[in-house]
Tab-separated table of C-alpha atoms in Angstrom:
chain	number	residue	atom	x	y	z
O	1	UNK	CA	-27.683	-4.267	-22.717
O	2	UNK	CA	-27.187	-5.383	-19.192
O	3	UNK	CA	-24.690	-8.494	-20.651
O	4	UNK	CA	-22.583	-6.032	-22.424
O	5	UNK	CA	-22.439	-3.731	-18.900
O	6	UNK	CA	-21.636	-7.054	-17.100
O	7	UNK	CA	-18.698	-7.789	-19.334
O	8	UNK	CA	-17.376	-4.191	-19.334
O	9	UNK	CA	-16.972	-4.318	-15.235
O	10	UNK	CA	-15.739	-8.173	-15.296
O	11	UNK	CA	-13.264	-6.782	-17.532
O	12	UNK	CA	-12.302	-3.272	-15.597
O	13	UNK	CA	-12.445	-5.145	-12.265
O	14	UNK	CA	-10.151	-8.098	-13.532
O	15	UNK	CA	-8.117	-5.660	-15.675
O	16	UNK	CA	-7.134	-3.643	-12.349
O	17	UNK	CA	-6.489	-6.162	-9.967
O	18	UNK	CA	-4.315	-8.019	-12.729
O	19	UNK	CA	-2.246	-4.626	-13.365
O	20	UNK	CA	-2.182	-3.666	-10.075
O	21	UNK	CA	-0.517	-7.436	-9.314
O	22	UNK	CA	2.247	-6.995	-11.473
O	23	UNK	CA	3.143	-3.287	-10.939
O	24	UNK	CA	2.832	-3.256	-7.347
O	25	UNK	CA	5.882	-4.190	-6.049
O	26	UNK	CA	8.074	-1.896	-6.825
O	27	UNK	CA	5.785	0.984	-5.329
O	28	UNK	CA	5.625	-0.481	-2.097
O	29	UNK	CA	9.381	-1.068	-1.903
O	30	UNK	CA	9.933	2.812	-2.695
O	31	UNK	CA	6.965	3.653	-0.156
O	32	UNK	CA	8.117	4.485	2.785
O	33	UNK	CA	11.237	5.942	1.300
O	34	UNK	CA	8.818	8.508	-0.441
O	35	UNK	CA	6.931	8.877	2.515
O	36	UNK	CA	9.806	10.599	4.382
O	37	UNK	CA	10.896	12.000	1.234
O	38	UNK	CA	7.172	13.929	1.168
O	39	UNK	CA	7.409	14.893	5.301
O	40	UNK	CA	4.941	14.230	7.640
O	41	UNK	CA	1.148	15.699	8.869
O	42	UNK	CA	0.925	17.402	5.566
O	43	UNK	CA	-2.271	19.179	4.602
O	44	UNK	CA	-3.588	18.162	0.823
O	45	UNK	CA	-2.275	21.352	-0.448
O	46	UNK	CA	1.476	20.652	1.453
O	47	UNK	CA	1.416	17.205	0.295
O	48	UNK	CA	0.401	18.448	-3.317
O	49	UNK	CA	2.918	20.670	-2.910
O	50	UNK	CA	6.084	18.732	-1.892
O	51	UNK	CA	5.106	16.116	-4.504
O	52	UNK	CA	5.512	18.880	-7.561
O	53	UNK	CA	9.015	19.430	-5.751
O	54	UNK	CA	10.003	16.205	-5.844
O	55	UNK	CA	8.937	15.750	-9.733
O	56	UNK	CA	11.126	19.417	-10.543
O	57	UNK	CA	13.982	17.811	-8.517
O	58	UNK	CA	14.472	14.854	-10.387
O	59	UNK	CA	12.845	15.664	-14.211
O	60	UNK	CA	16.392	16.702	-14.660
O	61	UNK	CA	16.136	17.871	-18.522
O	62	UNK	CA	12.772	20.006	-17.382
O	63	UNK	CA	10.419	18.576	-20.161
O	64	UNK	CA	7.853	18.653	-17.491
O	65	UNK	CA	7.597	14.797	-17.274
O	66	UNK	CA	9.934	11.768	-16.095
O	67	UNK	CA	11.021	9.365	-18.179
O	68	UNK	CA	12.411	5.631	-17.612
O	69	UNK	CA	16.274	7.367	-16.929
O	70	UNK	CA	15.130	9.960	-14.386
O	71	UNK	CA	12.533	7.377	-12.911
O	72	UNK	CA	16.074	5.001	-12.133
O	73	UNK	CA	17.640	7.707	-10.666
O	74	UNK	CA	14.704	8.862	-8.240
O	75	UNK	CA	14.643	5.334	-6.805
O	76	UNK	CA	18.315	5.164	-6.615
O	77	UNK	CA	18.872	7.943	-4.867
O	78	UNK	CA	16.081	6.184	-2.607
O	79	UNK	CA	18.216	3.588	-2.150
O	80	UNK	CA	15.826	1.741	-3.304
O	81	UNK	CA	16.519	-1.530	-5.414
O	82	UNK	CA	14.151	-2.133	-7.949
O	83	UNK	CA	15.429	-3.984	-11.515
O	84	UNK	CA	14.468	-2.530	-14.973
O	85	UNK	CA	11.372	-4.348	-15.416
O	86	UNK	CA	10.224	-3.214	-12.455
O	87	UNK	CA	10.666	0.214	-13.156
O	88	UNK	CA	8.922	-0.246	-16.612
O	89	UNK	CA	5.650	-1.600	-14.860
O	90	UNK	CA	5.612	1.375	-12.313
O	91	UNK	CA	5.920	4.203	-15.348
O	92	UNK	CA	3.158	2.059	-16.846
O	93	UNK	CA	1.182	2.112	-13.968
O	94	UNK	CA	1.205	5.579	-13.484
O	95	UNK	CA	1.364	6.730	-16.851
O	96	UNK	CA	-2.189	7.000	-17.484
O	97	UNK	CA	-2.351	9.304	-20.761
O	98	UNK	CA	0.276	6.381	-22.868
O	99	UNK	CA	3.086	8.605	-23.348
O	100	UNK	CA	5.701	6.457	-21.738
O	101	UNK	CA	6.582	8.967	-19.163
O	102	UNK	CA	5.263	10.098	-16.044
O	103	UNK	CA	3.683	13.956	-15.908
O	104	UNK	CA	3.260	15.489	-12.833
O	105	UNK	CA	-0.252	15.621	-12.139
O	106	UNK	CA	0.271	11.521	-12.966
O	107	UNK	CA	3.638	11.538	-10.089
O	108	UNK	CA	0.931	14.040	-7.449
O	109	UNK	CA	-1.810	11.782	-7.606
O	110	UNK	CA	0.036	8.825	-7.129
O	111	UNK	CA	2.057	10.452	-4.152
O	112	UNK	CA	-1.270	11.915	-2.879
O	113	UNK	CA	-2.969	8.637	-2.507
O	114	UNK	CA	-0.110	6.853	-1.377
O	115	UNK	CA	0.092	9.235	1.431
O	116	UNK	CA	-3.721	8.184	2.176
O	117	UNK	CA	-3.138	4.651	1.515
O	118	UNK	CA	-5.241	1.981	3.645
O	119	UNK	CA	-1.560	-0.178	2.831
O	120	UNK	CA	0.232	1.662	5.219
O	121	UNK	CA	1.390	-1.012	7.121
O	122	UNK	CA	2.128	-3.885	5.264
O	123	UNK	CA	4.576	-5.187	7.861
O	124	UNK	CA	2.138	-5.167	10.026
O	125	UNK	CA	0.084	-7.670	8.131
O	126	UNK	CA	1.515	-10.980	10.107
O	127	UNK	CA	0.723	-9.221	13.515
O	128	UNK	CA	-2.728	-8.623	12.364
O	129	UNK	CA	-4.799	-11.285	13.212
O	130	UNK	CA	-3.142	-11.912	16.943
O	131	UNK	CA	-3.781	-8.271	17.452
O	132	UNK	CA	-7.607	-8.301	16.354
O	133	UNK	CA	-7.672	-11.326	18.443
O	134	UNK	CA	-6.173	-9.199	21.340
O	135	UNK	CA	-8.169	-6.186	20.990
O	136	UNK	CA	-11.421	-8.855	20.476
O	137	UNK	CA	-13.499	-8.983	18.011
O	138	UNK	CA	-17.069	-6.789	17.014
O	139	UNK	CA	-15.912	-3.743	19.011
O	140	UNK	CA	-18.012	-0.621	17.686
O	141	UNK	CA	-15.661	1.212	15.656
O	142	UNK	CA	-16.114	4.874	17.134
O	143	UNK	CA	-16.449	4.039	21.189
O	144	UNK	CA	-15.451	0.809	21.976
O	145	UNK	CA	-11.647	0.188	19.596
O	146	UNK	CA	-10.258	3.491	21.223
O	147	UNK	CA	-10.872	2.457	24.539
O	148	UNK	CA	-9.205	-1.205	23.947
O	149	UNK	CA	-6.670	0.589	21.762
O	150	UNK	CA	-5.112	2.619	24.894
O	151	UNK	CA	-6.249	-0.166	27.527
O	152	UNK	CA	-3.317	-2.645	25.267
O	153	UNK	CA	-1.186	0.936	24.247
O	154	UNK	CA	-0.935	0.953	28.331
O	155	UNK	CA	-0.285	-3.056	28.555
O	156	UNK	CA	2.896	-2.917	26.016
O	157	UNK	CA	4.054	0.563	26.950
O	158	UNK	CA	5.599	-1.270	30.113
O	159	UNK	CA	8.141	1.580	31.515
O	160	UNK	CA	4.817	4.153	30.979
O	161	UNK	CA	7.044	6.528	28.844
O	162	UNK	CA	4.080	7.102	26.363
O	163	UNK	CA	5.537	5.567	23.706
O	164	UNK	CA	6.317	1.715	22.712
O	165	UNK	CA	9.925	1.373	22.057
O	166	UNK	CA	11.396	-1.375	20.239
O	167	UNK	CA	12.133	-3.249	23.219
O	168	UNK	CA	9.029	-3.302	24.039
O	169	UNK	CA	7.179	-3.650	21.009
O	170	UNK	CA	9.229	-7.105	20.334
O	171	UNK	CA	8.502	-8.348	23.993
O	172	UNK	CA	4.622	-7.233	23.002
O	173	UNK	CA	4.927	-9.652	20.040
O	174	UNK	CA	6.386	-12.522	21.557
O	175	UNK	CA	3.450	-12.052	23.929
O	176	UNK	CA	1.354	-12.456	20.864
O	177	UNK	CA	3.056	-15.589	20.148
O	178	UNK	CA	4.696	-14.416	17.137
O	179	UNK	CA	8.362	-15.334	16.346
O	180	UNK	CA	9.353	-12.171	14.342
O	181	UNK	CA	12.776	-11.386	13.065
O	182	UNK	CA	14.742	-8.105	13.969
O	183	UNK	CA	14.064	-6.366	10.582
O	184	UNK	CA	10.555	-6.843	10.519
O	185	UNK	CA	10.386	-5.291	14.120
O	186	UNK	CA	12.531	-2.321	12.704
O	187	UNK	CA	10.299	-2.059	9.255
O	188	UNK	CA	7.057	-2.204	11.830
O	189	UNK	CA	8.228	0.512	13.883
O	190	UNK	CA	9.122	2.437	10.651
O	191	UNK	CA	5.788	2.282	9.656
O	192	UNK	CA	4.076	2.353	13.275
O	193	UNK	CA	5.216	5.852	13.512
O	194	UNK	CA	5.442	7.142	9.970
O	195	UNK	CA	3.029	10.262	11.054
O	196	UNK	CA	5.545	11.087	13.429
O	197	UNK	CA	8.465	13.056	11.696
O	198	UNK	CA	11.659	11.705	10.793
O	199	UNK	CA	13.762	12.525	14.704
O	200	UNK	CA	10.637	10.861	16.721
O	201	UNK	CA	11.521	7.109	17.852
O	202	UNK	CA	9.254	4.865	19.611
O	203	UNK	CA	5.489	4.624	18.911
O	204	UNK	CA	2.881	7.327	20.744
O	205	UNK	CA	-0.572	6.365	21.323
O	206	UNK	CA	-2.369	8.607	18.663
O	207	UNK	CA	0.139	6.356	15.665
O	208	UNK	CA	-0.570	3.627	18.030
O	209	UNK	CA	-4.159	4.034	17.219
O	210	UNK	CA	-4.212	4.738	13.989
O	211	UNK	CA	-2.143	1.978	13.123
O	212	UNK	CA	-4.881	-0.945	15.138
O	213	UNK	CA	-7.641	0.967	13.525
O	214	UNK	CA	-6.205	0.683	10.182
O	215	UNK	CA	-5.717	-3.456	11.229
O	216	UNK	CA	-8.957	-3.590	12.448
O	217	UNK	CA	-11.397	-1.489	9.981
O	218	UNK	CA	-9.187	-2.981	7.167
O	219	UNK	CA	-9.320	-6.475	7.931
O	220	UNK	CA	-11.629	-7.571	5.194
O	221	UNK	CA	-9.488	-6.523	2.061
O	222	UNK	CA	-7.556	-9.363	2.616
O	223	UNK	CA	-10.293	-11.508	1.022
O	224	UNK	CA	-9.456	-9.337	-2.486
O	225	UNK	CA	-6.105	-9.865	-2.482
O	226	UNK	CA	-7.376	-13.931	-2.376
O	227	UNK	CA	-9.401	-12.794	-5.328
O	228	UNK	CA	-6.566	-11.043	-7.118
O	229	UNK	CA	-4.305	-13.815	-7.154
O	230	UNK	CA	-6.834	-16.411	-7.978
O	231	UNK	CA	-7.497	-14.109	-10.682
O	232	UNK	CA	-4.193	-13.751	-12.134
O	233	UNK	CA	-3.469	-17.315	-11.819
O	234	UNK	CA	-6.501	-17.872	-13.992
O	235	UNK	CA	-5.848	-15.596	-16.730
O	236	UNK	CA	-2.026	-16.155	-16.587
O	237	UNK	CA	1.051	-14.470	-16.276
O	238	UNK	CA	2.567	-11.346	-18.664
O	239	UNK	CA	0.111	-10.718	-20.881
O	240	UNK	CA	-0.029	-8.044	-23.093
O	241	UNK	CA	-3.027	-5.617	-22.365
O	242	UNK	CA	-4.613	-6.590	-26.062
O	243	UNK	CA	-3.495	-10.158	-25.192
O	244	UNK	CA	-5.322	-9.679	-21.569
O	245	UNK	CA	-8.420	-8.167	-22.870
O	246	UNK	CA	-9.078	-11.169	-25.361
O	247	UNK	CA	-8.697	-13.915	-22.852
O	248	UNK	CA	-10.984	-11.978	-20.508
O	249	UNK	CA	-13.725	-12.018	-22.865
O	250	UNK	CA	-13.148	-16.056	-22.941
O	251	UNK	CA	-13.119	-16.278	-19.306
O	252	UNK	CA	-16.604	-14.434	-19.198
O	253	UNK	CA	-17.737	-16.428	-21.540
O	254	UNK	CA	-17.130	-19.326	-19.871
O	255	UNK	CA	-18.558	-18.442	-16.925
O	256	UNK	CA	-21.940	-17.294	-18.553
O	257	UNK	CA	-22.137	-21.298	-20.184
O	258	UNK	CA	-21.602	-22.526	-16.450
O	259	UNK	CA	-17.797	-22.589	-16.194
O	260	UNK	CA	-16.456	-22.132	-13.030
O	261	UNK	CA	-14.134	-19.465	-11.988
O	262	UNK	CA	-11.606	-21.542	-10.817
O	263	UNK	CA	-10.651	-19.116	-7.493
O	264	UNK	CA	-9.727	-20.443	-4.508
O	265	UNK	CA	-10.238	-17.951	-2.012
C-alpha cells in the first residue's frame, strides 16, 4: 500500500545519504588524484577505457577484482592519505554485489561518474556565494551566465593573457572579500582547470565557465547536504546497516504519530 511505498523511499533516501556521509571522504581526498590519473577530455568509451587500465594495473594477483591490500596500495601510490577505516568504507561503498572487493565494472562506474561529478569543485565551495553574488542573481542559464561569465573572466584576467593565473585569481578573491589561504588558492586552481591536461597552468575561459556554471546551476544541493547531516545526526553515528535499517523504521514511525524530524536545515 502507499504507507509501505512511503517507508521503502524514507528508508532508501535516508539509507543513501547516511552511507554516502560516512564513505565519502576518502573518495574526495583521492579525487583529483584519480582525475589526472584517468587524463583529461576523455570520451565515455576513453574514460571507460583508462579506468579498466587502472583496475589491471593495480589488481596485482589478477583475480579480476581489488581487494582491501591492493585498494591501500592504489591510494598510496596516490599519495593519498587515507587510514584503514577509511579504506574499508570506500570498498564498501563501491562494492555493490557484497563480496568485499571491488570488480571492475564496480571501480568503471565509480570512475565514470566521478569524472561527471556535479562535486567537481569542492574548493570552490567558500567562493561560491560571493561569486553568485558577483555574477548576480536569476540570470537565464543559456544566454545571460555566459555573457556575465566572460564580462568577470575579462575583469580578473587583468594582464589579458586569456587565462587567470594564480596571481590573479588570489587578487580576484580578495576582491571578493574573501581571506583565503595559499593552499586553497593552489587546490582551486587544481580544480579550476582540471579539463585542461596535466602541463596547462592558469585558468582559460571555457574551464572558467564551466567551473561558475557548475557554482551557479548547482547552488541548491547545498540545502541536501543540510538534510544529510541533520539526518545522520538523528539516526546516529556507526551503525550497522541491520542496526540502521531498524532505527529507520522507528524514526518513520515517529513521524507518522506526529514526531518531528528533528532537522535543522
Amino acid at each position: 500500500g502507499q504507507s509501505s511505498q512511503s517507508m521503502q523511499g524514507w528508508r532508501d533516501l535516508c539509507l543513501q545519504m547516511y552511507m554516502g556521509k560516512t564513505s565519502d571522504s576518502g573518495w574526495k581526498k583521492a579525487r583529483n588524484a584519480l582525475l589526472k590519473e584517468l587524463g583529461m577530455n576523455l570520451t565515455e568509451e576513453e574514460i571507460r577505457e583508462r579506468a579498466r587500465e587502472i583496475f589491471n594495473k593495480y589488481d596485482e594477483d589478477g583475480s579480476g577484482q581489488i581487494d582491501f591490500d591492493e585498494l591501500k596500495a592504489l591510494m598510496t601510490s596516490l599519495h593519498i592519505q587515507v587510514s584503514d577505516e577509511e579504506l574499508t568504507h570506500m570498498a564498501a561503498e563501491l562494492d555493490v554485489d557484497g563480496s568485499a572487493e571491488i570488480e571492475i565494472l564496480e571501480f568503471e562506474e565509480m570512475l565514470f561518474k566521478m569524472y561527471h561529478s556535479k562535486d567537481k569543485y569542492g574548493a570552490w565551495k567558500e567562493a561560491g556565494y560571493a561569486l553568485i553574488k558577483k555574477l548576480g542573481e536569476g540570470l537565464d542559464v543559456e544566454l545571460e551566465l555566459p555573457i556575465r561569465c566572460r564580462e568577470v573572466f575579462n575583469e580578473f584576467d587583468e594582464d589579458g593573457s586569456g587565462k587567470i593565473d594564480i596571481g590573479e585569481l588570489e587578487l580576484a578573491l580578495n576582491s571578493l572579500g574573501l581571506d583565503v589561504e595559499q593552499a586553497t588558492i593552489l587546490e582551486m586552481m587544481d580544480e579550476a582547470g582540471i579539463d585542461q591536461g596535466l602541463n596547462d597552468p592558469g585558468i582559460d575561459f571555457q574551464s572558467w565557465k564551466n567551473l561558475l556554471t557548475n557554482i551557479y546551476v548547482g547552488n541548491n544541493d547545498d540545502v541536501w547536504e543540510s538534510a544529510k547531516v541533520g539526518i545522520v545526526k538523528m539516526i546516529g553515528p556507526n551503525l550497522k546497516k541491520e542496526e540502521l535499517w531498524e532505527r529507520l523504521g522507528q524514526i518513520f514511525q515517529e513521524m507518522g504519530s506526529g514526531g518531528s524530524w528533528g532537522l535543522s536545515i
